[in-house]
PDB file of C-alpha atoms in Angstrom:
ATOM      1  CA  UNK A   1       5.076  -4.036 -14.288  1.00 77.00           C
ATOM      2  CA  UNK A   2       3.420  -0.743 -14.868  1.00 90.00           C
ATOM      3  CA  UNK A   3       1.594   1.560 -12.490  1.00 95.00           C
ATOM      4  CA  UNK A   4      -2.371   1.843 -12.918  1.00 97.00           C
ATOM      5  CA  UNK A   5      -3.461   5.040 -14.526  1.00 98.00           C
ATOM      6  CA  UNK A   6      -5.642   7.557 -12.377  1.00 98.00           C
ATOM      7  CA  UNK A   7      -6.323  11.066 -12.959  1.00 98.00           C
ATOM      8  CA  UNK A   8      -3.917  13.567 -11.661  1.00 98.00           C
ATOM      9  CA  UNK A   9      -6.550  15.300  -9.839  1.00 98.00           C
ATOM     10  CA  UNK A  10     -10.432  15.740  -9.473  1.00 98.00           C
ATOM     11  CA  UNK A  11     -12.375  18.301  -7.662  1.00 97.00           C
ATOM     12  CA  UNK A  12     -15.794  18.762  -6.266  1.00 96.00           C
ATOM     13  CA  UNK A  13     -17.847  21.102  -4.192  1.00 96.00           C
ATOM     14  CA  UNK A  14     -19.166  20.218  -1.110  1.00 96.00           C
ATOM     15  CA  UNK A  15     -22.028  17.664  -1.071  1.00 96.00           C
ATOM     16  CA  UNK A  16     -21.176  16.809  -4.410  1.00 97.00           C
ATOM     17  CA  UNK A  17     -20.092  13.871  -6.047  1.00 97.00           C
ATOM     18  CA  UNK A  18     -16.983  13.305  -7.708  1.00 97.00           C
ATOM     19  CA  UNK A  19     -15.578   9.593  -9.399  1.00 98.00           C
ATOM     20  CA  UNK A  20     -11.948   8.499  -9.745  1.00 98.00           C
ATOM     21  CA  UNK A  21     -10.963   6.025 -12.458  1.00 98.00           C
ATOM     22  CA  UNK A  22      -8.264   3.321 -12.195  1.00 98.00           C
ATOM     23  CA  UNK A  23      -7.321   1.949 -15.675  1.00 98.00           C
ATOM     24  CA  UNK A  24      -5.049  -1.281 -15.864  1.00 97.00           C
ATOM     25  CA  UNK A  25      -4.818  -4.832 -18.087  1.00 96.00           C
ATOM     26  CA  UNK A  26      -6.496  -8.162 -18.139  1.00 95.00           C
ATOM     27  CA  UNK A  27      -3.398  -8.825 -16.001  1.00 95.00           C
ATOM     28  CA  UNK A  28      -4.734  -7.021 -12.841  1.00 96.00           C
ATOM     29  CA  UNK A  29      -7.829  -4.854 -12.591  1.00 97.00           C
ATOM     30  CA  UNK A  30      -9.401  -6.939 -15.474  1.00 96.00           C
ATOM     31  CA  UNK A  31      -8.245 -10.055 -14.403  1.00 95.00           C
ATOM     32  CA  UNK A  32      -9.109 -10.408 -10.635  1.00 95.00           C
ATOM     33  CA  UNK A  33     -11.664  -8.704  -8.568  1.00 96.00           C
ATOM     34  CA  UNK A  34      -9.413  -7.742  -6.228  1.00 97.00           C
ATOM     35  CA  UNK A  35      -9.363  -3.927  -6.435  1.00 98.00           C
ATOM     36  CA  UNK A  36      -8.692  -1.817  -3.508  1.00 98.00           C
ATOM     37  CA  UNK A  37      -8.774   2.268  -2.806  1.00 98.00           C
ATOM     38  CA  UNK A  38      -6.421   3.703  -0.552  1.00 98.00           C
ATOM     39  CA  UNK A  39      -6.862   7.465   1.002  1.00 98.00           C
ATOM     40  CA  UNK A  40      -3.903   9.320   2.379  1.00 98.00           C
ATOM     41  CA  UNK A  41      -3.655  12.654   3.932  1.00 98.00           C
ATOM     42  CA  UNK A  42      -0.359  14.926   4.337  1.00 96.00           C
ATOM     43  CA  UNK A  43       2.287  13.276   6.186  1.00 95.00           C
ATOM     44  CA  UNK A  44      -0.102  10.161   7.166  1.00 97.00           C
ATOM     45  CA  UNK A  45      -0.077   6.250   6.229  1.00 98.00           C
ATOM     46  CA  UNK A  46      -2.327   5.587   3.567  1.00 98.00           C
ATOM     47  CA  UNK A  47      -5.867   4.348   5.002  1.00 98.00           C
ATOM     48  CA  UNK A  48      -7.684   1.315   3.207  1.00 98.00           C
ATOM     49  CA  UNK A  49     -11.094   2.648   1.921  1.00 98.00           C
ATOM     50  CA  UNK A  50     -12.378  -0.034  -0.382  1.00 98.00           C
ATOM     51  CA  UNK A  51     -11.251  -3.466  -0.997  1.00 98.00           C
ATOM     52  CA  UNK A  52     -12.492  -6.385  -3.550  1.00 97.00           C
ATOM     53  CA  UNK A  53     -13.963  -4.129  -6.019  1.00 97.00           C
ATOM     54  CA  UNK A  54     -16.992  -2.691  -3.510  1.00 97.00           C
ATOM     55  CA  UNK A  55     -16.657  -3.659   0.065  1.00 97.00           C
ATOM     56  CA  UNK A  56     -15.889  -1.391   2.654  1.00 97.00           C
ATOM     57  CA  UNK A  57     -14.107  -1.921   5.989  1.00 96.00           C
ATOM     58  CA  UNK A  58     -15.748  -1.095   9.140  1.00 95.00           C
ATOM     59  CA  UNK A  59     -15.489   2.575   9.918  1.00 96.00           C
ATOM     60  CA  UNK A  60     -15.433   3.880   6.368  1.00 98.00           C
ATOM     61  CA  UNK A  61     -18.298   6.197   5.701  1.00 97.00           C
ATOM     62  CA  UNK A  62     -20.806   4.551   3.255  1.00 96.00           C
ATOM     63  CA  UNK A  63     -20.476   7.468   0.888  1.00 97.00           C
ATOM     64  CA  UNK A  64     -17.467   5.838  -0.473  1.00 98.00           C
ATOM     65  CA  UNK A  65     -18.370   3.230  -3.140  1.00 98.00           C
ATOM     66  CA  UNK A  66     -16.111   1.146  -5.774  1.00 98.00           C
ATOM     67  CA  UNK A  67     -17.041  -0.607  -8.934  1.00 98.00           C
ATOM     68  CA  UNK A  68     -15.471  -2.049 -11.571  1.00 98.00           C
ATOM     69  CA  UNK A  69     -15.908  -2.586 -15.694  1.00 97.00           C
ATOM     70  CA  UNK A  70     -13.562  -4.195 -17.892  1.00 97.00           C
ATOM     71  CA  UNK A  71     -10.115  -2.776 -16.811  1.00 98.00           C
ATOM     72  CA  UNK A  72     -11.017   0.071 -14.998  1.00 98.00           C
ATOM     73  CA  UNK A  73     -12.337   0.439 -11.603  1.00 98.00           C
ATOM     74  CA  UNK A  74     -13.747   3.502  -9.953  1.00 98.00           C
ATOM     75  CA  UNK A  75     -14.350   5.342  -6.751  1.00 98.00           C
ATOM     76  CA  UNK A  76     -17.219   7.648  -6.081  1.00 98.00           C
ATOM     77  CA  UNK A  77     -17.566   9.670  -3.136  1.00 98.00           C
ATOM     78  CA  UNK A  78     -21.206  11.210  -2.730  1.00 97.00           C
ATOM     79  CA  UNK A  79     -21.714  14.094  -0.837  1.00 95.00           C
ATOM     80  CA  UNK A  80     -18.354  15.253  -0.703  1.00 97.00           C
ATOM     81  CA  UNK A  81     -16.944  16.362   2.968  1.00 97.00           C
ATOM     82  CA  UNK A  82     -14.134  18.627   3.945  1.00 97.00           C
ATOM     83  CA  UNK A  83     -12.134  15.467   5.439  1.00 97.00           C
ATOM     84  CA  UNK A  84     -12.279  13.833   2.022  1.00 98.00           C
ATOM     85  CA  UNK A  85      -9.641  16.128   0.546  1.00 98.00           C
ATOM     86  CA  UNK A  86      -6.541  13.651   0.271  1.00 98.00           C
ATOM     87  CA  UNK A  87      -4.954  11.707  -2.466  1.00 98.00           C
ATOM     88  CA  UNK A  88      -6.204   8.769  -3.560  1.00 98.00           C
ATOM     89  CA  UNK A  89      -4.783   5.364  -4.957  1.00 98.00           C
ATOM     90  CA  UNK A  90      -6.108   2.243  -6.300  1.00 98.00           C
ATOM     91  CA  UNK A  91      -4.309  -0.663  -6.072  1.00 98.00           C
ATOM     92  CA  UNK A  92      -5.025  -4.753  -7.505  1.00 97.00           C
ATOM     93  CA  UNK A  93      -3.440  -7.803  -7.344  1.00 96.00           C
ATOM     94  CA  UNK A  94      -1.442  -8.879 -10.259  1.00 94.00           C
ATOM     95  CA  UNK A  95      -0.471 -11.891 -12.450  1.00 90.00           C
ATOM     96  CA  UNK A  96       2.509 -13.958 -10.337  1.00 84.00           C
ATOM     97  CA  UNK A  97       0.777 -13.095  -6.967  1.00 86.00           C
ATOM     98  CA  UNK A  98       2.238  -9.392  -7.086  1.00 91.00           C
ATOM     99  CA  UNK A  99       0.460  -6.119  -6.637  1.00 96.00           C
ATOM    100  CA  UNK A 100       0.120  -2.883  -8.253  1.00 97.00           C
ATOM    101  CA  UNK A 101      -0.967   0.579  -7.370  1.00 98.00           C
ATOM    102  CA  UNK A 102      -2.136   3.351  -9.345  1.00 98.00           C
ATOM    103  CA  UNK A 103      -0.714   6.753  -9.891  1.00 98.00           C
ATOM    104  CA  UNK A 104      -2.520   8.834  -7.488  1.00 98.00           C
ATOM    105  CA  UNK A 105      -5.332  11.555  -7.699  1.00 98.00           C
ATOM    106  CA  UNK A 106      -5.446  14.488  -5.604  1.00 98.00           C
ATOM    107  CA  UNK A 107      -9.054  15.178  -4.365  1.00 98.00           C
ATOM    108  CA  UNK A 108      -9.809  19.133  -4.320  1.00 97.00           C
ATOM    109  CA  UNK A 109     -12.889  19.883  -2.220  1.00 96.00           C
ATOM    110  CA  UNK A 110     -13.797  23.415  -3.370  1.00 93.00           C
TER     111      UNK A 110
ATOM    112  CA  UNK B   1      -6.454  -3.865  17.111  1.00 95.00           C
ATOM    113  CA  UNK B   2      -3.848  -5.016  14.738  1.00 96.00           C
ATOM    114  CA  UNK B   3      -0.773  -2.928  15.192  1.00 97.00           C
ATOM    115  CA  UNK B   4       2.312  -2.530  12.913  1.00 98.00           C
ATOM    116  CA  UNK B   5       5.163  -0.691  14.850  1.00 98.00           C
ATOM    117  CA  UNK B   6       8.242   0.227  12.453  1.00 98.00           C
ATOM    118  CA  UNK B   7      11.869   0.734  13.425  1.00 96.00           C
ATOM    119  CA  UNK B   8      12.817   4.777  13.220  1.00 96.00           C
ATOM    120  CA  UNK B   9      14.217   6.646  10.654  1.00 97.00           C
ATOM    121  CA  UNK B  10      17.697   6.064   8.977  1.00 97.00           C
ATOM    122  CA  UNK B  11      20.337   8.033   7.276  1.00 97.00           C
ATOM    123  CA  UNK B  12      22.649   6.005   5.115  1.00 97.00           C
ATOM    124  CA  UNK B  13      25.580   6.656   2.561  1.00 97.00           C
ATOM    125  CA  UNK B  14      25.121   5.633  -1.169  1.00 96.00           C
ATOM    126  CA  UNK B  15      26.295   2.091  -1.229  1.00 95.00           C
ATOM    127  CA  UNK B  16      25.485   0.836   2.462  1.00 96.00           C
ATOM    128  CA  UNK B  17      23.101  -1.354   3.738  1.00 96.00           C
ATOM    129  CA  UNK B  18      19.738  -1.438   5.821  1.00 96.00           C
ATOM    130  CA  UNK B  19      17.342  -3.560   7.385  1.00 97.00           C
ATOM    131  CA  UNK B  20      14.227  -2.040   8.709  1.00 97.00           C
ATOM    132  CA  UNK B  21      11.979  -3.682  11.194  1.00 98.00           C
ATOM    133  CA  UNK B  22       8.302  -4.367  11.593  1.00 98.00           C
ATOM    134  CA  UNK B  23       7.101  -5.653  14.768  1.00 98.00           C
ATOM    135  CA  UNK B  24       3.480  -7.079  14.488  1.00 98.00           C
ATOM    136  CA  UNK B  25       0.820  -7.600  17.315  1.00 96.00           C
ATOM    137  CA  UNK B  26      -3.116  -7.989  18.220  1.00 97.00           C
ATOM    138  CA  UNK B  27      -3.084 -10.828  15.195  1.00 97.00           C
ATOM    139  CA  UNK B  28      -1.870 -14.369  14.405  1.00 97.00           C
ATOM    140  CA  UNK B  29       1.200 -13.090  12.624  1.00 97.00           C
ATOM    141  CA  UNK B  30       1.685 -16.653  10.932  1.00 97.00           C
ATOM    142  CA  UNK B  31      -1.542 -16.317   9.163  1.00 97.00           C
ATOM    143  CA  UNK B  32      -1.439 -13.223   6.877  1.00 97.00           C
ATOM    144  CA  UNK B  33       1.226 -12.315   4.359  1.00 97.00           C
ATOM    145  CA  UNK B  34       2.926  -8.977   5.466  1.00 97.00           C
ATOM    146  CA  UNK B  35       4.464  -6.474   3.145  1.00 96.00           C
ATOM    147  CA  UNK B  36       6.655  -3.463   2.350  1.00 98.00           C
ATOM    148  CA  UNK B  37       5.398  -0.348   0.073  1.00 98.00           C
ATOM    149  CA  UNK B  38       7.655   2.505  -0.786  1.00 98.00           C
ATOM    150  CA  UNK B  39       6.863   6.101  -1.353  1.00 98.00           C
ATOM    151  CA  UNK B  40       9.212   8.927  -2.468  1.00 97.00           C
ATOM    152  CA  UNK B  41       8.623  12.031  -1.099  1.00 96.00           C
ATOM    153  CA  UNK B  42       5.858  13.791  -2.878  1.00 95.00           C
ATOM    154  CA  UNK B  43       5.418  10.532  -5.224  1.00 97.00           C
ATOM    155  CA  UNK B  44       2.999   7.685  -5.474  1.00 97.00           C
ATOM    156  CA  UNK B  45       3.025   4.271  -3.912  1.00 98.00           C
ATOM    157  CA  UNK B  46       5.319   1.448  -4.945  1.00 97.00           C
ATOM    158  CA  UNK B  47       4.852  -2.160  -4.052  1.00 97.00           C
ATOM    159  CA  UNK B  48       7.973  -3.919  -3.263  1.00 97.00           C
ATOM    160  CA  UNK B  49       7.546  -7.297  -1.862  1.00 96.00           C
ATOM    161  CA  UNK B  50       5.911  -9.682   0.795  1.00 96.00           C
ATOM    162  CA  UNK B  51       6.446 -12.838   2.859  1.00 97.00           C
ATOM    163  CA  UNK B  52       3.930 -15.290   4.578  1.00 97.00           C
ATOM    164  CA  UNK B  53       5.349 -16.158   7.781  1.00 97.00           C
ATOM    165  CA  UNK B  54       3.727 -19.244   7.815  1.00 95.00           C
ATOM    166  CA  UNK B  55       5.801 -20.849   5.051  1.00 95.00           C
ATOM    167  CA  UNK B  56       8.456 -18.036   4.314  1.00 95.00           C
ATOM    168  CA  UNK B  57       6.845 -18.024   0.766  1.00 96.00           C
ATOM    169  CA  UNK B  58       7.914 -14.657  -0.718  1.00 96.00           C
ATOM    170  CA  UNK B  59       7.043 -12.669  -3.737  1.00 95.00           C
ATOM    171  CA  UNK B  60       8.731  -9.597  -5.205  1.00 95.00           C
ATOM    172  CA  UNK B  61       7.956  -6.267  -7.564  1.00 94.00           C
ATOM    173  CA  UNK B  62       9.974  -7.507 -10.681  1.00 91.00           C
ATOM    174  CA  UNK B  63      11.071  -4.042 -10.697  1.00 90.00           C
ATOM    175  CA  UNK B  64      13.347  -4.573  -7.235  1.00 91.00           C
ATOM    176  CA  UNK B  65      13.768  -8.033  -7.209  1.00 87.00           C
ATOM    177  CA  UNK B  66      17.510  -8.693  -6.022  1.00 87.00           C
ATOM    178  CA  UNK B  67      17.698  -5.065  -4.657  1.00 91.00           C
ATOM    179  CA  UNK B  68      15.503  -5.694  -1.599  1.00 96.00           C
ATOM    180  CA  UNK B  69      15.167  -8.928   0.532  1.00 97.00           C
ATOM    181  CA  UNK B  70      11.966  -9.488   2.561  1.00 98.00           C
ATOM    182  CA  UNK B  71      12.165 -11.728   5.780  1.00 98.00           C
ATOM    183  CA  UNK B  72      10.392 -12.435   8.909  1.00 98.00           C
ATOM    184  CA  UNK B  73      11.066 -14.104  12.531  1.00 97.00           C
ATOM    185  CA  UNK B  74       8.145 -15.935  13.883  1.00 96.00           C
ATOM    186  CA  UNK B  75       9.445 -15.959  17.192  1.00 97.00           C
ATOM    187  CA  UNK B  76       8.978 -12.212  17.648  1.00 97.00           C
ATOM    188  CA  UNK B  77       6.349 -11.804  15.129  1.00 98.00           C
ATOM    189  CA  UNK B  78       8.709  -9.315  13.190  1.00 98.00           C
ATOM    190  CA  UNK B  79       9.307  -8.993   9.239  1.00 98.00           C
ATOM    191  CA  UNK B  80      11.834  -7.030   7.831  1.00 98.00           C
ATOM    192  CA  UNK B  81      13.216  -5.182   4.495  1.00 98.00           C
ATOM    193  CA  UNK B  82      16.572  -5.256   3.805  1.00 98.00           C
ATOM    194  CA  UNK B  83      18.248  -2.608   1.277  1.00 96.00           C
ATOM    195  CA  UNK B  84      21.573  -3.316  -0.594  1.00 93.00           C
ATOM    196  CA  UNK B  85      23.792  -1.051  -2.643  1.00 93.00           C
ATOM    197  CA  UNK B  86      21.640   2.452  -1.466  1.00 95.00           C
ATOM    198  CA  UNK B  87      21.554   4.842  -3.902  1.00 95.00           C
ATOM    199  CA  UNK B  88      20.074   8.490  -3.527  1.00 95.00           C
ATOM    200  CA  UNK B  89      16.700   7.347  -5.392  1.00 94.00           C
ATOM    201  CA  UNK B  90      16.053   5.088  -2.847  1.00 96.00           C
ATOM    202  CA  UNK B  91      15.437   8.202  -0.179  1.00 97.00           C
ATOM    203  CA  UNK B  92      12.012   7.166   0.886  1.00 98.00           C
ATOM    204  CA  UNK B  93       9.212   6.542   3.575  1.00 98.00           C
ATOM    205  CA  UNK B  94       9.192   2.531   3.688  1.00 98.00           C
ATOM    206  CA  UNK B  95       5.628   1.356   5.204  1.00 98.00           C
ATOM    207  CA  UNK B  96       4.892  -2.156   6.112  1.00 98.00           C
ATOM    208  CA  UNK B  97       1.578  -3.680   5.769  1.00 98.00           C
ATOM    209  CA  UNK B  98      -0.720  -6.422   6.327  1.00 98.00           C
ATOM    210  CA  UNK B  99      -2.556  -8.220   3.560  1.00 97.00           C
ATOM    211  CA  UNK B 100      -5.928  -9.707   4.047  1.00 93.00           C
ATOM    212  CA  UNK B 101      -7.110 -12.786   1.931  1.00 88.00           C
ATOM    213  CA  UNK B 102     -10.427 -10.925   0.802  1.00 87.00           C
ATOM    214  CA  UNK B 103      -9.573  -8.817  -2.030  1.00 87.00           C
ATOM    215  CA  UNK B 104      -6.009  -9.165  -1.371  1.00 91.00           C
ATOM    216  CA  UNK B 105      -5.964  -5.840   0.316  1.00 96.00           C
ATOM    217  CA  UNK B 106      -3.599  -3.951   2.794  1.00 97.00           C
ATOM    218  CA  UNK B 107      -5.524  -3.256   5.703  1.00 97.00           C
ATOM    219  CA  UNK B 108      -2.949  -2.184   7.975  1.00 98.00           C
ATOM    220  CA  UNK B 109      -0.001  -0.080   7.553  1.00 98.00           C
ATOM    221  CA  UNK B 110       3.247   0.875  10.016  1.00 98.00           C
ATOM    222  CA  UNK B 111       3.689   4.326  11.024  1.00 97.00           C
ATOM    223  CA  UNK B 112       6.365   4.503   8.183  1.00 97.00           C
ATOM    224  CA  UNK B 113       9.956   4.732   8.262  1.00 98.00           C
ATOM    225  CA  UNK B 114      11.868   7.413   6.205  1.00 98.00           C
ATOM    226  CA  UNK B 115      15.161   6.784   4.644  1.00 98.00           C
ATOM    227  CA  UNK B 116      17.482   9.070   3.735  1.00 98.00           C
ATOM    228  CA  UNK B 117      20.157   8.186   1.332  1.00 97.00           C
ATOM    229  CA  UNK B 118      22.885  10.665   0.967  1.00 94.00           C
ATOM    230  CA  UNK B 119      25.556  10.543  -1.863  1.00 85.00           C
TER     231      UNK B 119
END
């Protein structure tokens, strides 16, 4: 299975919005509403930020939102904060009950 | 709060085998899939496989099947990842993860175990 495709990096100023895309296929992103997003700060374990395309776990700020259209999912961070600088990975349930992650995106807050 | 506590860092030689553990607490171990994710230093996340401790059903990433084995011991709420015939390219941090049914997402992560394989 191939990794989902994400941009290598995105950047935005404090208070602005950024959107990260995650492109897969009908065997993963497009076939199921089971896309998740994970945030990882350096030397830390990843943290779940979005699940089931649009849902936020308890404790995740509402400036994080998710969406999906066809084979591409997106994570939007509105009102960018300094602590949002991190790596972000999408992930999706895939056929044969497997799982695939995205290539990862580095978010820089200017 | 759900906790996944992993065994410590390991240093191995190429060709050796290794078994990493992940002890779960504060939830019913047999009700959730528990899996493993690998991260090579400076690189992205790779899903390796998972097991449902309730019935021992296992699933693997086709790219690593045969190289890794996932198992679980319900009596001690612990999952294991076994790696065989280690190669330098297996040098990575290995995370155990709990999967929730809604969205099939990994909502809890262990602290990670760094495995270093020298040739």
